[in-house]
PDB file of C-alpha atoms and ligand atoms in Angstrom:
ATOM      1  CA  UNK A  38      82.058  83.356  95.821  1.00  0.00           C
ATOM      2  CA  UNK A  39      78.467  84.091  94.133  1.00  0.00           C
ATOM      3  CA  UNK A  40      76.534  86.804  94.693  1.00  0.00           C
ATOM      4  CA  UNK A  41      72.804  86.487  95.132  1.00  0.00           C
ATOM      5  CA  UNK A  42      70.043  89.064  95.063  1.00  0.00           C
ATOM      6  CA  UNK A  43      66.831  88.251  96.612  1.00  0.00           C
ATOM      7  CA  UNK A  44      64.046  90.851  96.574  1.00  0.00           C
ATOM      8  CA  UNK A  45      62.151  92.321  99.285  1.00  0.00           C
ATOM      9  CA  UNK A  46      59.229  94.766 100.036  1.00  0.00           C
ATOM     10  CA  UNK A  47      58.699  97.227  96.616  1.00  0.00           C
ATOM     11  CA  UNK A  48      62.321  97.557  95.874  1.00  0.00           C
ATOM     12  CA  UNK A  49      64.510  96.429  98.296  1.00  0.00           C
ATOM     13  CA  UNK A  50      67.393  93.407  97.270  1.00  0.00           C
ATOM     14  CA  UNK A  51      68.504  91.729 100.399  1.00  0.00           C
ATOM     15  CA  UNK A  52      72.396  90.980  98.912  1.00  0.00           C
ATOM     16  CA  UNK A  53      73.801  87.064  99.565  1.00  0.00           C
ATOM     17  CA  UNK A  54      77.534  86.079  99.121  1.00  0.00           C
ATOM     18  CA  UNK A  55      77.685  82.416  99.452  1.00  0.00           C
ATOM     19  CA  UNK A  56      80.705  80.216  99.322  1.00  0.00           C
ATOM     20  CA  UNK A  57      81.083  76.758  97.057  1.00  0.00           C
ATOM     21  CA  UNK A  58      80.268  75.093 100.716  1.00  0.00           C
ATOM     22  CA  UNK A  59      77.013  76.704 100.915  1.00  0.00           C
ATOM     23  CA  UNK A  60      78.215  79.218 104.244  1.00  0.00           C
ATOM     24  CA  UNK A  61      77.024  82.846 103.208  1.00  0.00           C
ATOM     25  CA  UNK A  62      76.747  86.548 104.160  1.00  0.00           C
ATOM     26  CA  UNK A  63      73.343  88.304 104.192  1.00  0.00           C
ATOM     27  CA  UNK A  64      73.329  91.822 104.059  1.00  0.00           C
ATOM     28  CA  UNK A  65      70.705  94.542 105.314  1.00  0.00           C
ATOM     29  CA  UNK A  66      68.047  91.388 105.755  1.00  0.00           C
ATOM     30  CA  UNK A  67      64.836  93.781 105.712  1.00  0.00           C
ATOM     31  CA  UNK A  68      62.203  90.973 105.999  1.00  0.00           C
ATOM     32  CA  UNK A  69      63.058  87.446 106.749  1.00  0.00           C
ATOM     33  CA  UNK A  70      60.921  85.240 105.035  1.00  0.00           C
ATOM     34  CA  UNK A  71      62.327  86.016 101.547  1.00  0.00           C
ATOM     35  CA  UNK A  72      65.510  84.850 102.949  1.00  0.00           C
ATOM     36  CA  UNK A  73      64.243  82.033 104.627  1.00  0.00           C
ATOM     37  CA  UNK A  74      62.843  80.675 101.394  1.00  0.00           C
ATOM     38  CA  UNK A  75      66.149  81.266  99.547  1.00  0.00           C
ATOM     39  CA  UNK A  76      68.417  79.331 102.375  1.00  0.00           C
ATOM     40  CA  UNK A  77      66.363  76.620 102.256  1.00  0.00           C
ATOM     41  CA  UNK A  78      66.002  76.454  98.120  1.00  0.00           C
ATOM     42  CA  UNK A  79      69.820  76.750  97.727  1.00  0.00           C
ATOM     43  CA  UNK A  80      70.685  75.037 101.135  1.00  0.00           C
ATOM     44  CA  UNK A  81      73.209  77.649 102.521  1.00  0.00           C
ATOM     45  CA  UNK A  82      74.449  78.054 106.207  1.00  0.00           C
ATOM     46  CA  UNK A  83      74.692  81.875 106.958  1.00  0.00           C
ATOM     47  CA  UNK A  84      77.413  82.791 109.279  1.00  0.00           C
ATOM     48  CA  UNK A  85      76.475  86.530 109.116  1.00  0.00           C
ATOM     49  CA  UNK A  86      74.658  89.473 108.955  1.00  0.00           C
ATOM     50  CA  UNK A  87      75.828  92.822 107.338  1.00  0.00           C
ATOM     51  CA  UNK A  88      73.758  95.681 108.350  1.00  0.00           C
ATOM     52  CA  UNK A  89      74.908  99.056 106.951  1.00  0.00           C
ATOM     53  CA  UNK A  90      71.797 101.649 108.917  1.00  0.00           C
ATOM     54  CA  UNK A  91      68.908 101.357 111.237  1.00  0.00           C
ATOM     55  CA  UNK A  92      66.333 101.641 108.980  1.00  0.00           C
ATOM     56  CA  UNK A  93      63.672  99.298 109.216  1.00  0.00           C
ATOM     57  CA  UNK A  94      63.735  97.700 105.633  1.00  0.00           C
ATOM     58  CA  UNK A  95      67.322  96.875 106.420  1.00  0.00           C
ATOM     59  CA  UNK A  96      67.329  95.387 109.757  1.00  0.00           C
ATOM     60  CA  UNK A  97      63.484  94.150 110.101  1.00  0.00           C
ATOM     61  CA  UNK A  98      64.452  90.529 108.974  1.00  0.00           C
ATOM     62  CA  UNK A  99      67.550  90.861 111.836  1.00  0.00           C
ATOM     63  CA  UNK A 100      65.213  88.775 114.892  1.00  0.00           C
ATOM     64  CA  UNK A 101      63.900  86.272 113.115  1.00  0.00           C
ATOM     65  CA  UNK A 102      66.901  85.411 111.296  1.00  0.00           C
ATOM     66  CA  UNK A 103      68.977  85.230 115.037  1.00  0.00           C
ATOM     67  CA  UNK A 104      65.962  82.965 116.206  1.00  0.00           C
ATOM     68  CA  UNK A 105      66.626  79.963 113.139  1.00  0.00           C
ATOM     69  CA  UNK A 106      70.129  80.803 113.079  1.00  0.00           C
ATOM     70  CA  UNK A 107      71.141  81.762 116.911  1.00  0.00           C
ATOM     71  CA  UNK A 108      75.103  81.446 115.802  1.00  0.00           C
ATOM     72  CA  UNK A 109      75.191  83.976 113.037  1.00  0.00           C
ATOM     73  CA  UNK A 110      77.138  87.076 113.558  1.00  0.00           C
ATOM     74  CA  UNK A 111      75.559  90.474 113.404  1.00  0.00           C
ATOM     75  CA  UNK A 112      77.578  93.113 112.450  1.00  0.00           C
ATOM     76  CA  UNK A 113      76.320  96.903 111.942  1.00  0.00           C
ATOM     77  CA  UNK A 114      76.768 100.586 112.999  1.00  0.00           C
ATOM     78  CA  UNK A 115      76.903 102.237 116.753  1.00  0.00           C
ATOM     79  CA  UNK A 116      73.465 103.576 115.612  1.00  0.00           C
ATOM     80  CA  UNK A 117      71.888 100.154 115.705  1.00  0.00           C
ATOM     81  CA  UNK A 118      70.484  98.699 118.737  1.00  0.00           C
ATOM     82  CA  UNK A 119      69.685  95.231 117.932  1.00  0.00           C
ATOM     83  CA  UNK A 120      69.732  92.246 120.174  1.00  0.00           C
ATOM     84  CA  UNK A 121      72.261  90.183 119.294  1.00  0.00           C
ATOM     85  CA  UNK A 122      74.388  92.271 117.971  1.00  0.00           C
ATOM     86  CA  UNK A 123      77.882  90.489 117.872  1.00  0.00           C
ATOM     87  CA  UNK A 124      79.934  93.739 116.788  1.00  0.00           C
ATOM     88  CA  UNK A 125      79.541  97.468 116.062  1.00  0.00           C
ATOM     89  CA  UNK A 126      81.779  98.190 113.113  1.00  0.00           C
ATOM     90  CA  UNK A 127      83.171 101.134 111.855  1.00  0.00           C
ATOM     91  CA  UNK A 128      85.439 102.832 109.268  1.00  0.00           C
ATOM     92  CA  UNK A 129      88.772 100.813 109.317  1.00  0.00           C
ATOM     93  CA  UNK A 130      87.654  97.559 110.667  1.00  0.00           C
ATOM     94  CA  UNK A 131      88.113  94.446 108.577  1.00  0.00           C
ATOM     95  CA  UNK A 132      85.767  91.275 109.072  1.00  0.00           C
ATOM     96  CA  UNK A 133      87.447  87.917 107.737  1.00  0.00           C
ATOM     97  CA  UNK A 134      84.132  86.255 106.525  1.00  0.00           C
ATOM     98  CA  UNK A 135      84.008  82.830 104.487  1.00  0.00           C
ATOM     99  CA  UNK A 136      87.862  83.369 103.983  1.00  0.00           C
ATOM    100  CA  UNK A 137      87.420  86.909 102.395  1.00  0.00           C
ATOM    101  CA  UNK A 138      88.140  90.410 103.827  1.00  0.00           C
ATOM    102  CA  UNK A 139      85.415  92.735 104.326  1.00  0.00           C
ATOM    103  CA  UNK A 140      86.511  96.472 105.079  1.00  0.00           C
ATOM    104  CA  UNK A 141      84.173  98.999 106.435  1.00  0.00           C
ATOM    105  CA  UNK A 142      83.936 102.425 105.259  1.00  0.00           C
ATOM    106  CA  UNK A 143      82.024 105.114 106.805  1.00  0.00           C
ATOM    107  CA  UNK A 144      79.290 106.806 104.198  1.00  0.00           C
ATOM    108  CA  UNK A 145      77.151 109.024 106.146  1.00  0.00           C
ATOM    109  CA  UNK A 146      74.686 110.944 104.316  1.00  0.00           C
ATOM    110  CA  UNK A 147      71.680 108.718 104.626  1.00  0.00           C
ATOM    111  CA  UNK A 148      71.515 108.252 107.807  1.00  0.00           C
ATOM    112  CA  UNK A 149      74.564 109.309 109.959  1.00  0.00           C
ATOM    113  CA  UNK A 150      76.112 106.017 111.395  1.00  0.00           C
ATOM    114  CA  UNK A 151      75.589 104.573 107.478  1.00  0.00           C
ATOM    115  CA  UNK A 152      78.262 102.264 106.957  1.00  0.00           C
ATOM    116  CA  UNK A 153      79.013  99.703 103.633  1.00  0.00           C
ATOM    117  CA  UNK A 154      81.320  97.188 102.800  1.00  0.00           C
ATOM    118  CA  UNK A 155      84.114  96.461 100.166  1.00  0.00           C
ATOM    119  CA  UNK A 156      84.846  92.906  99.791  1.00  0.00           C
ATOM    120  CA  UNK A 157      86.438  93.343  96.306  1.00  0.00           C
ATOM    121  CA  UNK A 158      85.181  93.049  93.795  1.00  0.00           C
ATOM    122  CA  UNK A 159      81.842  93.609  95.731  1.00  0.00           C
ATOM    123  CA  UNK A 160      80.401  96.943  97.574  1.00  0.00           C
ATOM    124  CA  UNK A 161      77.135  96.780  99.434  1.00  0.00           C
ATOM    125  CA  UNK A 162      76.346 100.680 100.147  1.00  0.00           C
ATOM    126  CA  UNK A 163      73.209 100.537 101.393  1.00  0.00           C
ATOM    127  CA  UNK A 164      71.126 103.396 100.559  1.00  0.00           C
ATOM    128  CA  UNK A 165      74.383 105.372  99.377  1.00  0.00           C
ATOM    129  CA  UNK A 166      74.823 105.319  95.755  1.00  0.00           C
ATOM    130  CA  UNK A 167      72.133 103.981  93.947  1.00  0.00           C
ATOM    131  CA  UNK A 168      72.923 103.336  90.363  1.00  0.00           C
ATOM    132  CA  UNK A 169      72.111 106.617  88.208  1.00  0.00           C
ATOM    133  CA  UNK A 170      71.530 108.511  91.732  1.00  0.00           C
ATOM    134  CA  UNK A 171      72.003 109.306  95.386  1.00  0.00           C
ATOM    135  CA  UNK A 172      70.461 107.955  98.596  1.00  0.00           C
ATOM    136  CA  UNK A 173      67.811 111.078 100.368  1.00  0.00           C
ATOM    137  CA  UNK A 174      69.533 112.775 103.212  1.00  0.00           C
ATOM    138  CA  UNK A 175      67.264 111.667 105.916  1.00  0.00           C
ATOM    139  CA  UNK A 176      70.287 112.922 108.557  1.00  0.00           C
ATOM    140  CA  UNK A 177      72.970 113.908 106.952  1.00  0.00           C
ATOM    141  CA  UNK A 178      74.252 116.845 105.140  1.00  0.00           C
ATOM    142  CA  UNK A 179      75.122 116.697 101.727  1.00  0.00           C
ATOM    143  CA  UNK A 180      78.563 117.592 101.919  1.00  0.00           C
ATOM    144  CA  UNK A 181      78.925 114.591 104.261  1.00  0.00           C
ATOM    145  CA  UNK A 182      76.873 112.463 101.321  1.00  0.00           C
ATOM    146  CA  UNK A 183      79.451 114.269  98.553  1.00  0.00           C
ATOM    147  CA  UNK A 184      82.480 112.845 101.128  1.00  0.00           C
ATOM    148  CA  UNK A 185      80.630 109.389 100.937  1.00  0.00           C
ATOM    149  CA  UNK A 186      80.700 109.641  96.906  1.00  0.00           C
ATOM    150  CA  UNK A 187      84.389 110.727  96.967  1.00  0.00           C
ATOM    151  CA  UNK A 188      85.293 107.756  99.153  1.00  0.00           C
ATOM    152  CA  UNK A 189      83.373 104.877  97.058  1.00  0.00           C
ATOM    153  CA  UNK A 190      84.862 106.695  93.745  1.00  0.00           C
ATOM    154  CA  UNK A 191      88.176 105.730  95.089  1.00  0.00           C
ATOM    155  CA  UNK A 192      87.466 102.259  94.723  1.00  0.00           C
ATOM    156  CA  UNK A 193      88.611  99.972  91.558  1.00  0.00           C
ATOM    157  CA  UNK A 194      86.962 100.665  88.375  1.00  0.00           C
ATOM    158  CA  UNK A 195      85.318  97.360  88.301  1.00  0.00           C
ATOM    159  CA  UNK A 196      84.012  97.193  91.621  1.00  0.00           C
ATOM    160  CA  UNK A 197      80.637  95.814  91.321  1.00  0.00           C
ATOM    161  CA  UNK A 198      77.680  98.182  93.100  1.00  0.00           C
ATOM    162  CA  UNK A 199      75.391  96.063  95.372  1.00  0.00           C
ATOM    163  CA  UNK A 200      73.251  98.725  96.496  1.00  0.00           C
ATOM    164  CA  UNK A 201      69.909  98.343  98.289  1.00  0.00           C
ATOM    165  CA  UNK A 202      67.064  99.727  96.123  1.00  0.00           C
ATOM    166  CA  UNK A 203      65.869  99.008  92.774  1.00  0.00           C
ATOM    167  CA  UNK A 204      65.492 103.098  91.957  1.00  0.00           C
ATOM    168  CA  UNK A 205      67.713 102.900  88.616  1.00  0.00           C
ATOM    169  CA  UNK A 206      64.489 103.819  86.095  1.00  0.00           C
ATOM    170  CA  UNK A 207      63.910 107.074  88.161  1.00  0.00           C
ATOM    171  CA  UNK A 208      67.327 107.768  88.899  1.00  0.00           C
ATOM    172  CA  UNK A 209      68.113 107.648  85.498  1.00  0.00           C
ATOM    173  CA  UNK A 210      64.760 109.540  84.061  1.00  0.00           C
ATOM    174  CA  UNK A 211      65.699 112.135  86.693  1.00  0.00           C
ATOM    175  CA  UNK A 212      69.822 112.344  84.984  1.00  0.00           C
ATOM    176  CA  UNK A 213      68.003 112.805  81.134  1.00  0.00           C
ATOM    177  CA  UNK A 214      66.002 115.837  82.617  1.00  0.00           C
ATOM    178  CA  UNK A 215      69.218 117.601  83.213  1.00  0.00           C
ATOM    179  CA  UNK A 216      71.230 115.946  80.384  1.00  0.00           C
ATOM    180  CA  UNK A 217      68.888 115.273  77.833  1.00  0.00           C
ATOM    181  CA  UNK A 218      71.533 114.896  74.879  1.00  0.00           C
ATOM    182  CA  UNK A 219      73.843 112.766  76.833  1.00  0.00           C
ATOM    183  CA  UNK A 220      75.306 109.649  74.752  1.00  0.00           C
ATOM    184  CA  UNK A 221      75.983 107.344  78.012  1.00  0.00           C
ATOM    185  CA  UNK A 222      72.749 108.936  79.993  1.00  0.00           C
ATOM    186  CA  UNK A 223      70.767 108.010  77.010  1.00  0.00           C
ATOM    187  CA  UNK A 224      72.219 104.318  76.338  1.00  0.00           C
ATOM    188  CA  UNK A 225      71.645 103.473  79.671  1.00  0.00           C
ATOM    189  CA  UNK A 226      68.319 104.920  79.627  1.00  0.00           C
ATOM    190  CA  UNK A 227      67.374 102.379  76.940  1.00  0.00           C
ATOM    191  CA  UNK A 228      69.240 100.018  78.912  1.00  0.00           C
ATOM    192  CA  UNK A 229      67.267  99.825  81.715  1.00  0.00           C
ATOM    193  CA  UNK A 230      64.197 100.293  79.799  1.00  0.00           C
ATOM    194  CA  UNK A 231      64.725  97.087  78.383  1.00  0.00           C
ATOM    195  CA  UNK A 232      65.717  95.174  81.710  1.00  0.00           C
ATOM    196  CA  UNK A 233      62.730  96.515  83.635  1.00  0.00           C
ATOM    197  CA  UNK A 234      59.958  95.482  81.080  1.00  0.00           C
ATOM    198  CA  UNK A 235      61.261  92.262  81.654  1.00  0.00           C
ATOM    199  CA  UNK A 236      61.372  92.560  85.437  1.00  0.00           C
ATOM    200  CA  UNK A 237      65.120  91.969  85.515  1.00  0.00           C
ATOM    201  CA  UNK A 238      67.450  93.281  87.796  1.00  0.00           C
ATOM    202  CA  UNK A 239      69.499  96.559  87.087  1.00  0.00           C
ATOM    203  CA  UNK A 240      72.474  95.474  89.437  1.00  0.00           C
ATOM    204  CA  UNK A 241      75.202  94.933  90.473  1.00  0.00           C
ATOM    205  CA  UNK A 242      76.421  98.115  88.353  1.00  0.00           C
ATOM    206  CA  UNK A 243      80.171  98.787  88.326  1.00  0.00           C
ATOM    207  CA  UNK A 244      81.745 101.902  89.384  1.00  0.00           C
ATOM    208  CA  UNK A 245      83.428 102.318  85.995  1.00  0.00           C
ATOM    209  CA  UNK A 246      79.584 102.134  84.575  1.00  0.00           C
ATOM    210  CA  UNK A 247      78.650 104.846  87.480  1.00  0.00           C
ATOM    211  CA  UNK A 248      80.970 107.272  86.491  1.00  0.00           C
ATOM    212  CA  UNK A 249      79.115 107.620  83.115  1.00  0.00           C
ATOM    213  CA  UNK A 250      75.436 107.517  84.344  1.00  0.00           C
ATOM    214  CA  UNK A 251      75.788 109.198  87.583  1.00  0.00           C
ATOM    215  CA  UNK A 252      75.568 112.825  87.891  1.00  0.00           C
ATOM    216  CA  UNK A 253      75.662 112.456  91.259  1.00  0.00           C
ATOM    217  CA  UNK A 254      79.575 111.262  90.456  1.00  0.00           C
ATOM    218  CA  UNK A 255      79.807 113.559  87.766  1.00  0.00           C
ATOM    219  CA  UNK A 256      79.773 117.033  89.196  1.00  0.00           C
ATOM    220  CA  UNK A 257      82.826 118.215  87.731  1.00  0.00           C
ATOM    221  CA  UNK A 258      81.146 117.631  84.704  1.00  0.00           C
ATOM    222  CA  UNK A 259      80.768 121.215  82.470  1.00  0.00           C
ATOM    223  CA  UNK A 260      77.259 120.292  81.035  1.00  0.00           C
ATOM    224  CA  UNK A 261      76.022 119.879  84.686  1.00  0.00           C
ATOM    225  CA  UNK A 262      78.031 123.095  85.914  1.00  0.00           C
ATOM    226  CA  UNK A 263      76.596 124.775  83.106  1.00  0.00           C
ATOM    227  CA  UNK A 264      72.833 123.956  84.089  1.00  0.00           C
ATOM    228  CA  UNK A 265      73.292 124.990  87.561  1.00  0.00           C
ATOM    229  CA  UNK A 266      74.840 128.313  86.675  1.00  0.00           C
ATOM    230  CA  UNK A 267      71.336 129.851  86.715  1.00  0.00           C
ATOM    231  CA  UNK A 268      70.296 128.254  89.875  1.00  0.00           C
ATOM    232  CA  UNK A 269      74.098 128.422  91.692  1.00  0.00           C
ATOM    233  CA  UNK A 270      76.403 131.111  92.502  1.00  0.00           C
ATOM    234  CA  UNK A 271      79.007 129.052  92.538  1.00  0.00           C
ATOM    235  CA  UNK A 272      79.775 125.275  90.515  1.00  0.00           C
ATOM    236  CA  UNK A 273      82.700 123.759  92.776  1.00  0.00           C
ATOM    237  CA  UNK A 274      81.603 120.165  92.592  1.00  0.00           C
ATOM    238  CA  UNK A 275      80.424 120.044  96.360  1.00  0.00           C
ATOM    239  CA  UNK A 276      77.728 122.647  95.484  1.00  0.00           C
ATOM    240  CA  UNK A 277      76.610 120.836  92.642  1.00  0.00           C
ATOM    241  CA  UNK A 278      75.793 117.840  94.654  1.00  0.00           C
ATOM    242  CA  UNK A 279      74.278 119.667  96.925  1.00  0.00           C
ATOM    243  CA  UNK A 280      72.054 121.434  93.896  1.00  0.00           C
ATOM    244  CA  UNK A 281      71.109 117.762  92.363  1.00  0.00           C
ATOM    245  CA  UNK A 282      70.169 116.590  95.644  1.00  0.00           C
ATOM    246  CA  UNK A 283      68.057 119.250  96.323  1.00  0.00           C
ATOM    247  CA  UNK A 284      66.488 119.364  92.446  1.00  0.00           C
ATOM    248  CA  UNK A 285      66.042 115.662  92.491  1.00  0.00           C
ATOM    249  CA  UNK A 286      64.164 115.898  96.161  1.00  0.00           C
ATOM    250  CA  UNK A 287      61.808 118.375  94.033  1.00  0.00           C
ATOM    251  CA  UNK A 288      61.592 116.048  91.039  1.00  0.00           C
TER     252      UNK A 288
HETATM  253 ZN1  LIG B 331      67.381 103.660 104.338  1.00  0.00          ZN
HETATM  254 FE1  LIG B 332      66.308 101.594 102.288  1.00  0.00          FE
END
């Protein structure tokens, strides 16, 4: 399998798995032409849609898509209301697409119904984790978006982070406020730097990359419990992410 990303809008990557026969996956298709172009340039037949929230530069692409390719499966949330839908999904199910298995796990935060899927070695998380930071909490709560961290940290070590917005140069700007002396913080910094001036990609990350860069994953970390002592009565790694989320909204 090969992963594609093809960018949409600002920031958005629409995500493509595609099989040595050409037959792919799309996920969260936000516009449709950008896909269009890249079906016909690498001449793949999509045989589904992955949607993991409502939001509009996820699922805006969804029609037109249905209308060239009126057999593709659409799978997504209970808090989508598309036409077409073939299935709502949610945590447990397991979708057998171009001979892989793709499990759903609930990560509300985002949005409430937010959903992703782990086809390993790949995650598609929507706006979940971003690399270096956290999807906003349009509907949820944070502890529900902490839950949704604690779930995806489970995953392998290598799993590969497909998320849905190229945010990494804030996210990361946003981690060296707080941790300005931080070796991995400030590599990655650099990093990305580096990537970005030359318009490249910063993902896929990996989880095992994540849980260096990420305070959002790293709030049992004693540098970051001992920065939110004077804002925090108390550091149990819950109310931390509830303090970064809140500072990084301000930010
Ligand atoms: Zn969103
Ligand atoms: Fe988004």
């Amino acid at each position: 399998m090969k992963l594609t990303s093809i960018s949409a809008f600002q920031d958005n990557y629409i995500w493509v798995l595609s099989d040595t026969e050409g037959k792919c996956v799309i996920v969260d298709p936000g516009e449709a032409a950008p896909v269009l172009r890249a079906i016909a340039q690498h001449q793949w037949q999509p045989v589904a849609i992955l949607l993991t929230h409502h939001h509009a530069d996820h699922v805006g692409g969804v029609r037109q898509l249905k209308e060239n390719y009126p057999e593709i499966a659409i799978y997504g949330p209970a808090e989508i209301s598309i036409p077409g839908l073939t299935k709502v999904v949610q945590e447990g199910d397991c979708l057998r697409l171009l001979n892989h298995d793709f499990s759903v796990i609930a990560t509300p935060g985002h949005t409430l119904g937010h959903i992703s899927y782990f086809s390993y070695p790949w995650l598609f998380c929507g706006d979940t984790l971003f690399s270096a930071g956290c999807g906003r909490l349009f509907e949820g709560t944070p502890d529900q978006m902490y839950q949704s961290f604690q779930r995806i940290n489970q995953l392998p070590s290598e799993t590969l982070i497909c998320c849905a917005h190229e945010y990494t140069e804030s996210n990361v700007a946003f981690a060296l406020s707080l941790l300005p002396e931080d070796e991995y913080i400030n590599r990655f910094y650099r990093e990305v730097k580096a990537l970005r001036a030359e318009k490249q990609p910063t993902l896929p990350s990996t989880l095992a990359k994540e849980r260096q860069v990420n305070v959002f994953l790293r709030t049992e970390d004693p540098d970051l419990q001992r920065k939110a002592k004077k804002d925090i009565l108390f550091q149990q790694p819950n109310k931390i992410f509830a303090w970064l989320r809140a500072k990084k909204d301000a930010f």
